[in-house]
Amino acid sequence: MSIEIKNLSFVYGAKSAYEKRALEDVSFTIKDGETLGIIGTTGSGKSTLIQHLNALIRVTNGSIVIDDIDLSQKRINLQLLRSKIGMLFQYPEYQLFEDTVEADVAFGPKNFGYKKEDIDYMVRQAIELVGLDYYEVKDKSPFELSGGQKRRVAIAGIIASRPSILVLDEPTAGLDPIGKREILDLVKRLKDSFVKTIIMISHNMDEIAEYCDHVIVLHEGKLIYDTTPEELFSDKEKLVGTGLSLPHTVNIARLLSEKGVEINESCLDVDSLVNAIEKAVPNE
Amino acid sequence: MSRDITLGQYYPVESFAHKLDPRVKLLLVIVYIVGVFLVDSLYAYIVVGAFLITSIIVSRIPFKSVLKSVKGIIFIVIFTAILNLLFHKEGEVLWSFWIIVITKEGVLFSIKMALRLLLLVLGTTLLTYTTTPMSLTDGMESLLSPLKLVKFPVHDVSIIMSIALRFIPILMEEVDKIMMAQKARGASFDNGNLFKRAKALLPVLIPLFVSAFRRADELALALDARCYNATPNRTRYKKLTLSWRDLVATIAFAVYIVLIVAVNNNFWGLY
């Protein structure tokens, strides 16, 4: 499923004292199978952009076409759209409400009208996909789980309805380093399942560099870069004025090359950095 | 959705009305309310309406925004008007059918009642539009301070009030967020009958309560950590002071009150 966004603009509270321009003439395409990273400082329009994708905010200016669904149309099949595009909000654990984990995960599939037997299977598969023990957690209250587990249950609740596009708004916010890694590895693992395309908002450049193959940068509602992480992070000048920084690995490589170590690769994750250093400084 | 609720919302522009002392505004609004209930001649209502329009102009808030506050009570206004129309049986009969009798006095009375409600809500909305919740509670605390003499916990009550007011927009934002999250999971909130809709709100209400309690806990901890209320006499960052504006507003109000009382009594037959 590809997503085509053309000339998208959006204004909050139009014609009132609180009027705020959130998106301005944003156009880009997300191809099938991509992992797209969206970066930008707070208030750059990232959340507004992704809320457009499953019609939580309706298109007022411009157009979005997801496969054969035109979101600028007045009448669209919301249920179908929302079952195709899973959306994980910030701190998704705050949306849990059912008595048991099983019932909470089943909320989505039930709303989308799946049959009882199918739902049971989907719920079980989703819980196992996020790395929880189905029999151990299914009858527990979601409120008695730990923070990391709650987030997993919330993710299970999204993927239970088998979306082919998964949108994640800062999936690692508020987690400890180990929890972060676990969630990111989970996201990576999901790409081997029914989830084909992943769209991820993150403030963490390391995450973007390591996990994404396409990245867009928003700044004050405008799209300023639509490129690959290698391209974006190859030139320090590009991020000047956007309030964003380079990933740590890229930064280390830069500092080393300033000191005369010859590193030419882009080094978007720790392994490639280590390899590049080993190549540049042969072990004596 | 929640952005439509205007009650208790501040409209940030600079104006004469915005700069008035909250205590003065509170007292004047109380006088205004008493005024609205006192008058019962239609001419006097015209004066009240004219005064209200002048106040809106002075506060530099677009009429459209002020009128929005009426949206929420329009049902009550129509409902009371109809009831008044049906149950007012004395006077000149205009129209009757079966047990329904409509009289001329009934029509006048229900128009007056509807006007009363509208003027009441519009006037009080103007207060919350021109005054931030914080200065409103500050004003309230200052006005209630004589009650300290009878050991009434004025300060505690006002801090509870200001926290409650402060949390309204936060909770609304939270409702928006949770609703979006549940909508993304296929929940729909505007289908089905009343019972179904109420049930559809559970996935919003439960997380909302959970988060409200969590916030309350965190806030209590934060207050404790800063030794809140450890000292009996807190000083203030913003002190309320009266200015020439308050004097002007009070005089204008006095003139207005005299005017509506005079109009209401037909100038005591002087003309």
Coordinates of C-alpha atoms in Angstrom, one line a residue:
Chain A
M1 CA 0.0 0.0 0.0
S2 CA 1.5 3.3 -1.1
I3 CA 0.6 6.6 0.3
E4 CA 0.6 9.8 -1.8
I5 CA 0.3 13.1 -0.1
K6 CA 0.0 16.2 -2.2
N7 CA -0.1 19.9 -1.2
L8 CA -1.5 19.1 2.2
S9 CA -2.2 22.1 4.4
F10 CA -4.0 22.3 7.7
V11 CA -5.0 25.1 10.1
Y12 CA -6.2 24.6 13.6
G13 CA -9.1 26.7 14.9
A14 CA -9.5 28.5 11.6
K15 CA -10.8 32.1 11.9
S16 CA -10.5 32.3 15.7
A17 CA -8.1 33.9 18.2
Y18 CA -6.4 30.5 18.5
E19 CA -5.8 30.1 14.8
K20 CA -2.6 28.1 14.2
R21 CA -1.1 26.9 11.0
A22 CA 0.0 23.3 11.5
L23 CA 0.9 22.1 8.0
E24 CA 1.8 24.0 4.9
D25 CA 1.9 22.6 1.4
V26 CA 3.4 19.2 2.3
S27 CA 3.9 16.7 -0.5
F28 CA 5.7 13.3 -0.5
T29 CA 5.1 9.7 -1.3
I30 CA 5.6 6.6 0.9
K31 CA 6.2 3.5 -1.1
D32 CA 5.1 0.0 -0.1
G33 CA 7.4 -1.7 2.3
E34 CA 9.2 1.4 3.5
T35 CA 10.1 2.3 7.0
L36 CA 9.6 6.1 7.1
G37 CA 10.9 8.2 9.9
I38 CA 9.3 11.6 10.5
I39 CA 11.4 14.0 12.5
G40 CA 10.9 17.6 13.6
T41 CA 10.9 19.6 16.8
T42 CA 7.8 20.0 18.9
G43 CA 5.0 21.8 17.1
S44 CA 6.5 21.1 13.6
G45 CA 3.3 19.4 12.5
K46 CA 4.3 15.7 12.8
S47 CA 1.3 14.6 14.9
T48 CA -1.1 16.6 12.7
L49 CA 0.3 14.9 9.6
I50 CA -0.1 11.4 10.9
Q51 CA -3.6 12.0 12.2
H52 CA -4.6 12.8 8.7
L53 CA -3.5 9.4 7.6
N54 CA -6.5 7.6 9.1
A55 CA -8.9 10.4 8.9
L56 CA -8.9 11.4 12.5
I57 CA -8.3 14.8 11.0
R58 CA -10.1 15.2 7.7
V59 CA -8.3 16.6 4.7
T60 CA -9.3 20.2 4.2
N61 CA -6.6 21.3 1.8
G62 CA -4.7 19.2 -0.6
S63 CA -5.0 15.4 -1.0
I64 CA -4.0 12.1 0.4
V65 CA -4.4 8.9 -1.5
I66 CA -3.8 5.6 0.2
D67 CA -3.9 2.8 -2.4
D68 CA -7.3 3.3 -3.8
I69 CA -8.8 5.4 -1.0
D70 CA -8.9 9.1 -1.6
L71 CA -9.0 10.8 1.8
S72 CA -10.1 14.2 0.4
Q73 CA -13.4 12.6 -0.6
K74 CA -16.4 13.5 1.6
R75 CA -17.6 9.9 2.2
I76 CA -15.0 7.3 2.9
N77 CA -15.2 3.9 4.5
L78 CA -13.6 4.8 7.9
Q79 CA -13.8 1.4 9.3
L80 CA -11.9 -0.1 6.4
L81 CA -9.4 2.6 6.3
R82 CA -8.7 2.4 10.1
S83 CA -8.4 -1.4 10.0
K84 CA -5.8 -1.1 7.3
I85 CA -3.8 1.7 9.0
G86 CA -2.9 0.9 12.6
M87 CA -2.0 3.9 14.7
L88 CA -0.1 3.9 17.9
F89 CA -0.3 7.2 19.8
Q90 CA 2.1 8.6 22.3
Y91 CA 1.9 6.8 25.6
P92 CA -0.5 4.2 24.2
E93 CA -0.8 2.5 27.6
Y94 CA -3.2 5.2 28.6
Q95 CA -5.8 3.9 26.2
L96 CA -6.2 0.5 27.9
F97 CA -9.6 0.2 29.6
E98 CA -10.9 -3.4 29.6
D99 CA -11.0 -5.9 32.5
T100 CA -8.6 -8.3 30.9
V101 CA -5.7 -8.0 28.5
E102 CA -7.5 -10.4 26.1
A103 CA -10.6 -8.2 26.0
D104 CA -8.6 -5.1 25.5
V105 CA -6.6 -6.5 22.6
A106 CA -9.9 -7.8 21.1
F107 CA -11.5 -4.3 21.1
G108 CA -10.1 -3.3 17.7
P109 CA -10.9 -6.5 15.8
K110 CA -14.4 -6.5 17.4
N111 CA -15.1 -3.0 16.2
F112 CA -13.9 -3.9 12.7
G113 CA -16.5 -6.7 12.6
Y114 CA -14.4 -9.9 12.6
K115 CA -16.0 -13.2 13.6
K116 CA -15.6 -14.5 17.2
E117 CA -13.3 -17.4 16.2
D118 CA -11.2 -15.2 14.1
I119 CA -10.9 -12.7 16.9
D120 CA -9.7 -15.3 19.3
Y121 CA -7.0 -16.3 16.9
M122 CA -6.0 -12.7 16.0
V123 CA -5.8 -11.7 19.7
R124 CA -3.6 -14.7 20.6
Q125 CA -1.3 -14.0 17.6
A126 CA -1.0 -10.3 18.4
I127 CA -0.1 -11.0 22.1
E128 CA 2.5 -13.5 21.1
L129 CA 3.9 -11.2 18.4
V130 CA 4.6 -8.5 20.9
G131 CA 6.5 -11.0 23.0
L132 CA 4.1 -11.7 25.9
D133 CA 3.1 -15.1 27.1
Y134 CA -0.5 -15.4 26.0
Y135 CA -1.7 -17.8 28.8
E136 CA 0.1 -15.8 31.5
V137 CA -1.3 -12.4 30.6
K138 CA -4.7 -13.0 28.9
D139 CA -6.8 -13.0 32.1
K140 CA -4.8 -10.3 33.9
S141 CA -6.1 -6.8 34.3
P142 CA -4.0 -4.5 32.0
F143 CA -3.6 -2.1 35.0
E144 CA -1.6 -4.6 37.0
L145 CA 1.1 -5.0 34.4
S146 CA 4.4 -3.1 34.3
G147 CA 4.9 0.0 32.1
G148 CA 6.7 -1.9 29.4
Q149 CA 4.2 -4.7 29.4
K150 CA 1.3 -2.2 29.2
R151 CA 2.8 -0.7 26.1
R152 CA 3.2 -4.1 24.5
V153 CA -0.5 -4.8 25.2
A154 CA -1.4 -1.5 23.7
I155 CA 0.7 -2.4 20.6
A156 CA -1.0 -5.8 20.5
G157 CA -4.3 -4.0 20.5
I158 CA -3.3 -2.1 17.4
I159 CA -1.8 -5.0 15.4
A160 CA -4.6 -7.4 16.3
S161 CA -6.7 -6.1 13.5
R162 CA -3.7 -6.8 11.1
P163 CA -3.0 -3.4 9.6
S164 CA -0.8 -3.3 6.6
I165 CA 0.5 0.1 7.5
L166 CA 1.6 0.9 11.1
V167 CA 2.0 4.4 12.3
L168 CA 3.9 5.0 15.5
D169 CA 4.0 8.3 17.4
E170 CA 7.2 8.2 19.5
P171 CA 6.8 4.6 20.4
T172 CA 9.8 4.7 22.8
A173 CA 8.9 7.8 24.8
G174 CA 9.3 7.4 28.5
L175 CA 10.9 4.0 28.4
D176 CA 14.3 3.0 29.8
P177 CA 17.1 2.1 27.4
I178 CA 16.3 -1.6 27.5
G179 CA 12.6 -1.0 27.1
K180 CA 13.4 1.2 24.1
R181 CA 15.5 -1.4 22.4
E182 CA 12.8 -4.0 23.0
I183 CA 10.1 -1.9 21.5
L184 CA 12.2 -1.1 18.4
D185 CA 13.2 -4.7 17.9
L186 CA 9.5 -5.5 18.1
V187 CA 8.8 -3.0 15.5
K188 CA 11.5 -4.4 13.2
R189 CA 10.1 -7.9 13.8
L190 CA 6.6 -6.7 12.9
K191 CA 7.8 -6.0 9.4
D192 CA 8.2 -9.7 8.8
S193 CA 4.5 -10.2 9.5
F194 CA 1.4 -8.6 7.9
V195 CA 2.7 -5.1 8.5
K196 CA 4.3 -3.9 5.3
T197 CA 4.9 -0.2 5.8
I198 CA 6.0 1.5 9.0
I199 CA 5.8 5.2 9.7
M200 CA 7.5 6.3 12.8
I201 CA 7.8 9.7 14.5
S202 CA 10.8 10.0 16.7
H203 CA 12.9 12.6 18.5
N204 CA 15.8 10.2 18.7
M205 CA 18.1 10.5 15.7
D206 CA 19.8 7.2 16.6
E207 CA 16.6 5.4 16.2
I208 CA 15.8 7.0 12.9
A209 CA 19.3 6.4 11.6
E210 CA 19.2 2.7 12.6
Y211 CA 15.7 1.7 11.7
C212 CA 14.4 3.9 8.8
D213 CA 15.2 3.8 5.1
H214 CA 13.3 6.9 4.3
V215 CA 13.1 10.1 6.3
I216 CA 11.3 13.4 6.1
V217 CA 12.0 16.5 8.2
L218 CA 9.2 18.9 9.1
H219 CA 10.0 22.4 10.3
E220 CA 7.2 24.8 11.3
G221 CA 4.7 22.9 9.2
K222 CA 6.8 22.7 6.1
L223 CA 8.5 19.7 4.6
I224 CA 12.1 20.7 4.3
Y225 CA 13.8 17.3 3.6
D226 CA 12.5 14.2 1.9
T227 CA 15.4 11.8 1.6
T228 CA 17.3 8.9 3.1
P229 CA 19.0 8.9 6.5
E230 CA 22.4 8.5 4.8
E231 CA 21.8 11.7 2.8
L232 CA 20.3 13.6 5.6
F233 CA 23.0 12.9 8.1
S234 CA 25.9 13.1 5.7
D235 CA 25.9 16.9 5.8
K236 CA 25.8 18.6 9.2
E237 CA 24.7 21.8 7.7
K238 CA 21.4 20.3 6.7
L239 CA 20.2 20.2 10.3
V240 CA 21.3 23.7 11.2
G241 CA 18.3 25.8 12.3
T242 CA 15.9 22.9 12.6
G243 CA 16.7 22.2 16.3
L244 CA 17.7 18.7 15.4
S245 CA 21.0 16.9 16.0
L246 CA 23.1 14.2 14.3
P247 CA 22.9 10.6 15.5
H248 CA 25.6 9.7 18.0
T249 CA 27.3 7.2 15.6
V250 CA 27.5 9.8 12.8
N251 CA 28.8 12.3 15.2
I252 CA 31.6 10.0 16.5
A253 CA 32.6 9.2 12.9
R254 CA 32.7 13.0 12.1
L255 CA 34.8 13.8 15.2
L256 CA 37.2 11.0 14.3
S257 CA 37.6 12.1 10.7
E258 CA 38.3 15.6 11.9
K259 CA 41.1 14.1 14.0
G260 CA 42.5 12.5 10.9
V261 CA 41.0 9.0 11.0
E262 CA 39.8 8.1 7.6
I263 CA 36.1 7.1 7.8
N264 CA 34.1 7.4 4.6
E265 CA 31.0 5.3 5.4
S266 CA 27.8 6.9 6.8
C267 CA 27.8 4.8 10.0
L268 CA 24.1 4.8 10.8
D269 CA 24.3 2.2 13.6
V270 CA 26.8 1.0 16.1
D271 CA 27.9 -2.1 14.2
S272 CA 28.7 -0.2 11.0
L273 CA 30.6 2.4 13.1
V274 CA 32.7 -0.3 14.7
N275 CA 33.4 -1.9 11.4
A276 CA 34.4 1.5 9.9
I277 CA 36.8 2.2 12.8
E278 CA 38.3 -1.2 12.6
K279 CA 38.9 -0.7 8.9
A280 CA 40.4 2.7 9.4
V281 CA 42.6 1.7 12.4
P282 CA 43.9 -1.8 11.8
N283 CA 44.6 -3.7 15.0
E284 CA 48.3 -3.9 15.7
Chain B
M1 CA -15.7 18.2 19.6
S2 CA -14.6 19.5 23.0
R3 CA -13.5 22.7 21.3
D4 CA -17.1 23.7 21.0
I5 CA -17.6 24.0 24.7
T6 CA -17.1 27.7 25.5
L7 CA -18.1 28.0 29.1
G8 CA -15.1 29.0 31.2
Q9 CA -12.9 29.8 28.3
Y10 CA -10.7 32.8 28.2
Y11 CA -10.5 34.8 25.0
P12 CA -7.0 36.4 24.8
V13 CA -7.3 39.9 23.5
E14 CA -6.3 43.2 25.1
S15 CA -9.2 45.4 26.1
F16 CA -10.6 47.6 28.7
A17 CA -12.7 44.8 30.0
H18 CA -9.8 42.4 30.2
K19 CA -7.8 44.8 32.3
L20 CA -10.5 45.4 34.9
D21 CA -9.8 44.0 38.4
P22 CA -11.4 40.6 38.7
R23 CA -13.0 41.5 42.0
V24 CA -14.8 44.4 40.4
K25 CA -15.8 42.3 37.5
L26 CA -17.2 39.6 39.8
L27 CA -19.3 42.1 41.8
L28 CA -20.5 43.9 38.7
V29 CA -21.6 40.6 37.2
I30 CA -23.5 39.7 40.3
V31 CA -25.2 43.1 40.1
Y32 CA -25.9 42.5 36.4
I33 CA -27.5 39.1 37.3
V34 CA -29.7 40.7 39.9
G35 CA -30.6 43.4 37.4
V36 CA -31.6 40.8 34.8
F37 CA -33.9 39.2 37.3
L38 CA -35.4 42.4 38.6
V39 CA -36.6 44.0 35.4
D40 CA -39.8 42.8 33.8
S41 CA -40.8 45.4 31.2
L42 CA -39.8 44.7 27.6
Y43 CA -38.3 48.2 27.3
A44 CA -36.0 47.5 30.2
Y45 CA -34.8 44.3 28.5
I46 CA -33.9 46.4 25.5
V47 CA -31.7 48.5 27.7
V48 CA -30.1 45.5 29.2
G49 CA -29.5 44.1 25.7
A50 CA -28.0 47.4 24.6
F51 CA -25.8 47.5 27.7
L52 CA -24.6 43.9 27.0
I53 CA -23.8 44.7 23.4
T54 CA -21.8 47.7 24.5
S55 CA -19.9 45.6 27.0
I56 CA -19.1 43.0 24.3
I57 CA -17.8 45.8 22.0
V58 CA -15.7 47.2 24.9
S59 CA -14.3 43.7 25.6
R60 CA -13.3 43.4 21.9
I61 CA -14.5 39.8 21.6
P62 CA -16.2 38.9 18.3
F63 CA -20.0 38.6 18.6
K64 CA -19.8 35.2 17.0
S65 CA -17.7 33.7 19.8
V66 CA -20.0 35.2 22.5
L67 CA -23.0 33.8 20.7
K68 CA -21.4 30.3 20.7
S69 CA -22.0 30.1 24.5
V70 CA -25.7 30.2 23.8
K71 CA -25.5 27.0 21.7
G72 CA -25.3 24.8 24.8
I73 CA -28.4 26.3 26.5
I74 CA -30.6 26.9 23.5
F75 CA -32.5 23.7 24.3
I76 CA -33.3 24.8 27.8
V77 CA -34.4 28.2 26.6
I78 CA -36.8 26.7 24.1
F79 CA -38.0 24.1 26.6
T80 CA -38.8 26.7 29.3
A81 CA -40.4 29.0 26.8
I82 CA -42.8 26.3 25.6
L83 CA -43.6 25.3 29.2
N84 CA -44.3 28.9 30.2
L85 CA -46.4 29.3 27.1
L86 CA -48.6 26.3 28.0
F87 CA -49.0 26.8 31.7
H88 CA -49.7 30.5 31.8
K89 CA -53.5 30.4 31.8
E90 CA -54.6 33.8 33.0
G91 CA -55.3 36.7 30.7
E92 CA -56.6 37.3 27.2
V93 CA -56.9 34.1 25.3
L94 CA -55.3 34.2 21.9
W95 CA -55.7 30.6 20.8
S96 CA -57.1 27.4 22.3
F97 CA -57.3 23.8 21.3
W98 CA -58.4 20.9 23.5
I99 CA -56.6 21.5 26.8
I100 CA -54.0 23.9 25.3
V101 CA -54.7 27.5 26.0
I102 CA -52.4 30.2 24.9
T103 CA -52.8 33.7 26.3
K104 CA -51.3 37.0 25.4
E105 CA -49.7 37.3 28.8
G106 CA -48.3 33.8 28.4
V107 CA -46.6 34.8 25.1
L108 CA -45.1 37.9 26.7
F109 CA -44.0 36.0 29.8
S110 CA -42.3 33.2 27.9
I111 CA -40.4 35.7 25.7
K112 CA -39.3 37.5 28.9
M113 CA -38.1 34.3 30.5
A114 CA -36.2 33.3 27.3
L115 CA -34.6 36.7 27.2
R116 CA -33.7 36.5 30.9
L117 CA -31.9 33.2 30.4
L118 CA -30.1 34.4 27.3
L119 CA -29.0 37.6 28.8
L120 CA -27.9 35.8 31.9
V121 CA -25.7 33.3 30.1
L122 CA -24.3 35.9 27.7
G123 CA -23.3 38.2 30.5
T124 CA -21.6 35.6 32.6
T125 CA -19.8 34.3 29.6
L126 CA -18.4 37.7 29.1
L127 CA -16.8 37.4 32.5
T128 CA -15.1 34.1 31.8
Y129 CA -14.1 35.4 28.3
T130 CA -12.3 38.4 29.7
T131 CA -10.9 37.0 32.9
T132 CA -8.4 34.1 33.2
P133 CA -9.4 31.4 35.5
M134 CA -6.5 32.2 37.8
S135 CA -7.4 35.9 38.3
L136 CA -11.0 34.8 38.7
T137 CA -10.2 32.6 41.6
D138 CA -7.8 35.2 43.0
G139 CA -10.7 37.7 42.9
M140 CA -13.0 35.2 44.5
E141 CA -10.6 34.5 47.3
S142 CA -10.1 38.1 48.0
L143 CA -13.9 38.7 48.0
L144 CA -14.5 35.8 50.3
S145 CA -11.6 36.6 52.7
P146 CA -14.0 38.1 55.4
L147 CA -15.2 34.6 55.9
K148 CA -11.8 33.8 57.4
L149 CA -13.1 35.3 60.6
V150 CA -15.5 32.5 61.0
K151 CA -12.7 30.0 60.3
F152 CA -13.9 29.2 56.8
P153 CA -10.9 27.8 54.8
V154 CA -11.1 30.4 52.0
H155 CA -7.6 29.8 50.7
D156 CA -8.1 26.0 50.5
V157 CA -11.4 26.4 48.7
S158 CA -9.9 28.8 46.2
I159 CA -6.9 26.6 45.5
I160 CA -9.2 23.7 44.9
M161 CA -11.2 25.9 42.6
S162 CA -8.3 27.1 40.6
I163 CA -6.9 23.6 40.3
A164 CA -10.3 22.3 39.1
L165 CA -10.5 25.2 36.5
R166 CA -7.0 24.7 35.4
F167 CA -7.6 21.0 34.8
I168 CA -10.7 21.4 32.6
P169 CA -8.7 22.1 29.4
I170 CA -6.1 19.5 30.3
L171 CA -8.8 16.8 30.8
M172 CA -10.5 18.0 27.6
E173 CA -7.3 17.5 25.7
E174 CA -7.0 14.1 27.3
V175 CA -10.5 13.2 26.1
D176 CA -9.6 14.3 22.6
K177 CA -6.5 12.1 22.7
I178 CA -8.2 9.0 24.1
M179 CA -11.1 9.4 21.7
M180 CA -8.7 9.5 18.8
A181 CA -6.8 6.5 20.1
Q182 CA -10.1 4.5 20.4
K183 CA -11.3 5.8 17.0
A184 CA -8.1 4.5 15.5
R185 CA -9.1 1.1 17.0
G186 CA -12.5 1.3 15.2
A187 CA -14.6 2.7 18.0
S188 CA -17.4 5.1 16.8
F189 CA -19.1 7.6 19.1
D190 CA -21.9 8.9 17.0
N191 CA -23.8 5.8 15.9
G192 CA -26.7 4.1 17.5
N193 CA -29.3 5.0 20.1
L194 CA -28.7 6.9 23.4
F195 CA -27.9 3.7 25.4
K196 CA -25.5 2.5 22.8
R197 CA -23.7 5.8 22.6
A198 CA -23.4 5.9 26.4
K199 CA -21.9 2.5 26.4
A200 CA -19.5 3.5 23.6
L201 CA -18.1 6.2 25.9
L202 CA -16.8 3.6 28.4
P203 CA -13.5 3.1 26.5
V204 CA -13.0 6.9 26.9
L205 CA -14.2 7.4 30.5
I206 CA -12.2 4.6 32.1
P207 CA -8.8 5.7 30.8
L208 CA -9.9 9.3 31.6
F209 CA -10.6 8.5 35.2
V210 CA -7.4 6.5 35.5
S211 CA -5.4 9.4 34.2
A212 CA -7.2 12.0 36.3
F213 CA -6.4 10.0 39.5
R214 CA -2.8 9.7 38.4
R215 CA -2.6 13.4 37.7
A216 CA -4.1 14.2 41.1
D217 CA -1.6 12.0 42.8
E218 CA 1.3 13.6 41.0
L219 CA 0.0 17.1 41.7
A220 CA -0.4 16.3 45.4
L221 CA 3.2 15.0 45.5
A222 CA 4.5 18.1 43.7
L223 CA 2.6 20.4 46.2
D224 CA 4.0 18.5 49.1
A225 CA 7.5 18.5 47.7
R226 CA 7.4 22.3 47.6
C227 CA 6.2 22.5 51.2
Y228 CA 2.8 23.9 50.1
N229 CA 0.9 25.4 53.0
A230 CA 3.8 25.0 55.4
T231 CA 3.7 28.8 56.0
P232 CA 0.4 30.3 57.2
N233 CA 0.7 33.6 55.4
R234 CA 1.5 33.2 51.7
T235 CA 2.6 36.2 49.8
R236 CA 1.4 36.8 46.2
Y237 CA 3.2 37.1 43.0
K238 CA 0.3 39.1 41.4
K239 CA -1.3 41.6 43.7
L240 CA -4.8 42.8 42.8
T241 CA -4.9 46.6 42.6
L242 CA -7.8 48.9 41.6
S243 CA -7.2 51.4 38.8
W244 CA -9.1 54.2 37.1
R245 CA -10.7 51.6 34.8
D246 CA -12.5 50.0 37.7
L247 CA -13.8 53.4 38.8
V248 CA -15.1 54.1 35.2
A249 CA -16.7 50.7 35.0
T250 CA -18.4 51.0 38.3
I251 CA -19.8 54.5 37.4
A252 CA -21.0 53.2 34.1
F253 CA -22.7 50.3 35.9
A254 CA -24.3 52.6 38.4
V255 CA -25.8 54.7 35.6
Y256 CA -27.0 51.5 33.9
I257 CA -28.7 50.3 37.1
V258 CA -30.4 53.6 37.6
L259 CA -31.5 53.5 33.9
I260 CA -33.0 50.1 34.0
V261 CA -34.8 50.7 37.2
A262 CA -36.2 53.9 35.8
V263 CA -37.2 52.3 32.5
N264 CA -38.7 49.4 34.3
N265 CA -40.9 51.7 36.3
N266 CA -41.8 53.9 33.3
F267 CA -39.8 56.7 34.8
W268 CA -42.4 56.7 37.7
G269 CA -44.8 58.4 35.4
L270 CA -42.6 61.5 35.0
Y271 CA -43.1 61.6 31.2

